[in-house]
CSV table of C-alpha atoms in Angstrom, one decimal:
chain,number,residue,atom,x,y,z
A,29,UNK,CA,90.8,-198.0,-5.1
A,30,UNK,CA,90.6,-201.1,-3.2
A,31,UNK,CA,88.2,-201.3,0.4
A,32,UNK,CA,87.3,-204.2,2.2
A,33,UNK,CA,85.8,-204.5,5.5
A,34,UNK,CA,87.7,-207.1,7.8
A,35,UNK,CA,85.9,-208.9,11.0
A,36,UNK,CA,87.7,-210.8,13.3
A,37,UNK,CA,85.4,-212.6,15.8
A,38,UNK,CA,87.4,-215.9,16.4
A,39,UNK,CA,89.1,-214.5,19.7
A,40,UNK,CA,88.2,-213.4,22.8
A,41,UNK,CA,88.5,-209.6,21.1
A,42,UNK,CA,86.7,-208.9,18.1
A,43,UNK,CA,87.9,-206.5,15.5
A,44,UNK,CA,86.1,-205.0,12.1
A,45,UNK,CA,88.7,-202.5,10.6
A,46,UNK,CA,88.0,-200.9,7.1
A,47,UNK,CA,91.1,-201.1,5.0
A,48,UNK,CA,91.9,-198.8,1.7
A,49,UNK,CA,94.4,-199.8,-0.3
A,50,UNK,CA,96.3,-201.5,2.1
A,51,UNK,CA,95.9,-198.5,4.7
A,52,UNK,CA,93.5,-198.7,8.0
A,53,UNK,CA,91.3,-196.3,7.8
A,54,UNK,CA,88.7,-197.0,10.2
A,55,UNK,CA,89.1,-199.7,13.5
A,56,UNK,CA,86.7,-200.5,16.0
A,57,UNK,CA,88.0,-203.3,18.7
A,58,UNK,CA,86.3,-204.9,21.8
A,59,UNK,CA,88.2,-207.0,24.8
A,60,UNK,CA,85.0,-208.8,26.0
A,61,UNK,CA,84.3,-211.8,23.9
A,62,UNK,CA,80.8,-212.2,25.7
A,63,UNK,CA,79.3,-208.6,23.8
A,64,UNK,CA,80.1,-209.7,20.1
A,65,UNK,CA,76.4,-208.5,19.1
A,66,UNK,CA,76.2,-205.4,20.9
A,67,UNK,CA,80.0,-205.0,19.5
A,68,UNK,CA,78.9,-205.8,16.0
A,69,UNK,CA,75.4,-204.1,16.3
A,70,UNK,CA,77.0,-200.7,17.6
A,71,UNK,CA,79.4,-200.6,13.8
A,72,UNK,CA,76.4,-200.6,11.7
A,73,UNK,CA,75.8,-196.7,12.1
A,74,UNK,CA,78.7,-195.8,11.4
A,75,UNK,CA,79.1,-198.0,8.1
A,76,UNK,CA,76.6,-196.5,6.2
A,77,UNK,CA,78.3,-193.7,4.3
A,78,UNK,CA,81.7,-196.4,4.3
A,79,UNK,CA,82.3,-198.0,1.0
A,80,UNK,CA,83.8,-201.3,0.5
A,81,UNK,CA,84.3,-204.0,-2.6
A,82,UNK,CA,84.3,-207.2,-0.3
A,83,UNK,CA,84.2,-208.7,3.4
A,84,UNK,CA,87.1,-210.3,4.7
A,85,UNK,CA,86.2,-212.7,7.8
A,86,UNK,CA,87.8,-214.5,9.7
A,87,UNK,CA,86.1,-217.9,9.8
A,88,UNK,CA,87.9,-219.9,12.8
A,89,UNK,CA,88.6,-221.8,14.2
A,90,UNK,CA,88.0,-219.9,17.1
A,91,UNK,CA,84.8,-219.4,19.6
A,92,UNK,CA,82.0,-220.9,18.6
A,93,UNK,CA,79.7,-218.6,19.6
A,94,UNK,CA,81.7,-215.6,19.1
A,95,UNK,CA,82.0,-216.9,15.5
A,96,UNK,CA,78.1,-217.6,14.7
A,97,UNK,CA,77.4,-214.5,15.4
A,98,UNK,CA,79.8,-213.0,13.5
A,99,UNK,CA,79.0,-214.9,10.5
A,100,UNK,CA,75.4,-214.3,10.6
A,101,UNK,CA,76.7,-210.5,10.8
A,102,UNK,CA,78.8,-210.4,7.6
A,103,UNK,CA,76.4,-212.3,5.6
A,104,UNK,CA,73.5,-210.4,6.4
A,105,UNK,CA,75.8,-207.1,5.9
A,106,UNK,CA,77.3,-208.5,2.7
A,107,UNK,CA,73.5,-209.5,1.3
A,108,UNK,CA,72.5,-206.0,2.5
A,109,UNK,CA,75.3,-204.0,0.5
A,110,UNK,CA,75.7,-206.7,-2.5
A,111,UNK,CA,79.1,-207.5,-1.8
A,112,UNK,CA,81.4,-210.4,-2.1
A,113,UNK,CA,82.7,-212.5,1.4
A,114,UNK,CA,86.0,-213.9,1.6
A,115,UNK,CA,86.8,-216.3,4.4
A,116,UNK,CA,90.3,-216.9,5.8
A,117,UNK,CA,91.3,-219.0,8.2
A,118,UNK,CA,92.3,-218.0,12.1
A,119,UNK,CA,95.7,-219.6,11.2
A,120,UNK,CA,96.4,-218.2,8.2
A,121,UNK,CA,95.4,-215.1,9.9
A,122,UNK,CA,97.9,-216.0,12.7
A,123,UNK,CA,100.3,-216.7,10.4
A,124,UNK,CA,100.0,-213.2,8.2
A,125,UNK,CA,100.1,-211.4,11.8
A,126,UNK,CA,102.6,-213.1,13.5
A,127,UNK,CA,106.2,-211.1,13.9
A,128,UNK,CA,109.1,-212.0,11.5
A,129,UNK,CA,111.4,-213.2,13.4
A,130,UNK,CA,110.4,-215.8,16.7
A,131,UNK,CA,110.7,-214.3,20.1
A,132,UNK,CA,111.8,-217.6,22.1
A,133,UNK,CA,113.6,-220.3,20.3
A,134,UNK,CA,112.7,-224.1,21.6
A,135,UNK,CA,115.5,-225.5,19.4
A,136,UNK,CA,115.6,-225.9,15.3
A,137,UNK,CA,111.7,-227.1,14.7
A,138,UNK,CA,110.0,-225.0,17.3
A,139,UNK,CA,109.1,-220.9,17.0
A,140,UNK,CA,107.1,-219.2,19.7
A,141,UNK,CA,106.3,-216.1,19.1
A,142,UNK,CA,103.5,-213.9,21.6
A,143,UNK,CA,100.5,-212.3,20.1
A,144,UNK,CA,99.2,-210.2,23.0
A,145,UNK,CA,98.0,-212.7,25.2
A,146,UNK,CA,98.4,-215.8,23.0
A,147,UNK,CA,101.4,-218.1,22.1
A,148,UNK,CA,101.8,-218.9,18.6
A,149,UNK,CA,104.1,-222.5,18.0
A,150,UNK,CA,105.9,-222.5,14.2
A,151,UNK,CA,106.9,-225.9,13.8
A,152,UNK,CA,108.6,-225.3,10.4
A,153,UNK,CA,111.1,-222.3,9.0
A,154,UNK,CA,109.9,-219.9,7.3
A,155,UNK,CA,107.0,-220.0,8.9
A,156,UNK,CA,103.8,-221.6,7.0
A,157,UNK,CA,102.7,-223.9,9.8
A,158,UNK,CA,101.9,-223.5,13.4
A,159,UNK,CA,99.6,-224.4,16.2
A,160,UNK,CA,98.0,-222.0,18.6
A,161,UNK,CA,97.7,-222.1,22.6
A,162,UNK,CA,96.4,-220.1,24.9
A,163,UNK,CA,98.6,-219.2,28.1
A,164,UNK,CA,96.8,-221.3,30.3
A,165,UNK,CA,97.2,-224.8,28.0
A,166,UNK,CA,99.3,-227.5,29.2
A,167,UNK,CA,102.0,-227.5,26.3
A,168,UNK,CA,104.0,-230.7,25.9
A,169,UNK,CA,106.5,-231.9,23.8
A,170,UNK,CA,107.7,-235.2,21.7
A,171,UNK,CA,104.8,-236.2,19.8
A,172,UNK,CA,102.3,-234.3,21.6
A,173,UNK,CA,103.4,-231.3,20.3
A,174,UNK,CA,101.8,-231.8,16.8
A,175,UNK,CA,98.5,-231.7,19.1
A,176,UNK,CA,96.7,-228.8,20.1
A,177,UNK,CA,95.3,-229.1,23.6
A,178,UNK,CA,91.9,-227.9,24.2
A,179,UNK,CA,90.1,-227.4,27.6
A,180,UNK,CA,86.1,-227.6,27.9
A,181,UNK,CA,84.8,-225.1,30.4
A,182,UNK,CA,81.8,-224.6,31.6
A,183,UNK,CA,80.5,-221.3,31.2
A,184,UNK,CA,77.0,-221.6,32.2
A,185,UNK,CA,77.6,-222.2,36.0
A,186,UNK,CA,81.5,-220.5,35.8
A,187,UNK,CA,81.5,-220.9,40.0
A,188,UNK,CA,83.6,-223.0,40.5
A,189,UNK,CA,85.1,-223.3,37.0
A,190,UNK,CA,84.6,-226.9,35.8
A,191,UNK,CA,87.6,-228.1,33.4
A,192,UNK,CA,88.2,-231.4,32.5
A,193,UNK,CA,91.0,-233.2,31.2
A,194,UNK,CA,93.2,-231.7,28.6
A,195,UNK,CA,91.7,-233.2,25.4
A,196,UNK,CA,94.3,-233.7,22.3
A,197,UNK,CA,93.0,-232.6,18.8
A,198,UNK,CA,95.2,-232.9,15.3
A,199,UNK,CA,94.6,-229.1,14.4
A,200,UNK,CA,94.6,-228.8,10.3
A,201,UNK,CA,97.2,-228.9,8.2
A,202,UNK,CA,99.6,-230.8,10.2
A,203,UNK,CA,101.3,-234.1,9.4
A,204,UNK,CA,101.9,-236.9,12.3
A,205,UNK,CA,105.6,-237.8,12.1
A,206,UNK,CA,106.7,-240.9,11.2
A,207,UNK,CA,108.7,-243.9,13.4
């Protein structure tokens, strides 16, 4: 028998599902991004009689807050329970959760495929790259699109909303094309 505990904080929903030989056995799932420790605090009950070989996390990228917490969660659970962590990246994890086949075709190098409220781009068939936008992220194309744009917002004072300027960031794993 093979269990592992999975947590997924890198989102604006967490999830922690305990799976058993491939099967989902248990799943607990939040919306609000903003109660990740009362989220995470609330499973520990109801882990204790649960047995598991290893912690799968994800490790981002993905909010940084959201993600700290989570972290400091698994390690203190896995150093509690002796068991092994391993780490896996958000787009990896994108990429193992994404749909076969693309929902919206841009033309021969561009896939976008809708994960709830989230818009996976596949820049290569079959699909092993890819960048991730949220909805409300200017999305451009030409050489831009090997950039994934990022918005700073201020959370702190959220009336009114400060945003600045779309920034550009190279996210991993993707090559610049060549002139």
């Amino acid at each position: 028998m093979t269990a592992f505990l999975f947590v997924q904080t890198a989102f604006n929903y967490h999830d922690v599902a305990l799976i058993v030989d491939g099967k989902i056995q248990k799943h607990w799932h939040i919306d609000e991004q903003r109660q990740t420790l009362k989220f995470l605090s609330g499973i520990l009950p109801e882990l204790h009689d649960l047995v598991f070989d290893h912690i799968v996390f994800v490790q981002g990228p993905g909010s940084f807050t959201a993600l700290r917490v989570g972290a400091t969660w698994v390690n203190t659970l896995a150093y509690t329970r002796n068991v092994l962590i391993k780490n896996i990246s958000t787009l990896d994890y994108l990429e193992l959760a994404a749909p076969e086949e693309p929902i919206i075709t841009f033309d021969e190098k561009h896939y976008f495929l809708r994960s709830g409220s989230e818009i996976i781009v596949i820049t290569e068939k079959p699909k092993n790259k890819f960048i991730h936008y949220a909805e409300d992220h200017f999305i451009s194309f030409g050489y831009p699109e090997d950039y994934l744009p990022q918005k700073l917002t201020d959370y702190i004072y959220p009336e009114p909303v400060m945003t600045t300027d779309v920034l550009y960031v190279i996210p991993p794993k993707i090559t610049l094309p060549t002139k």
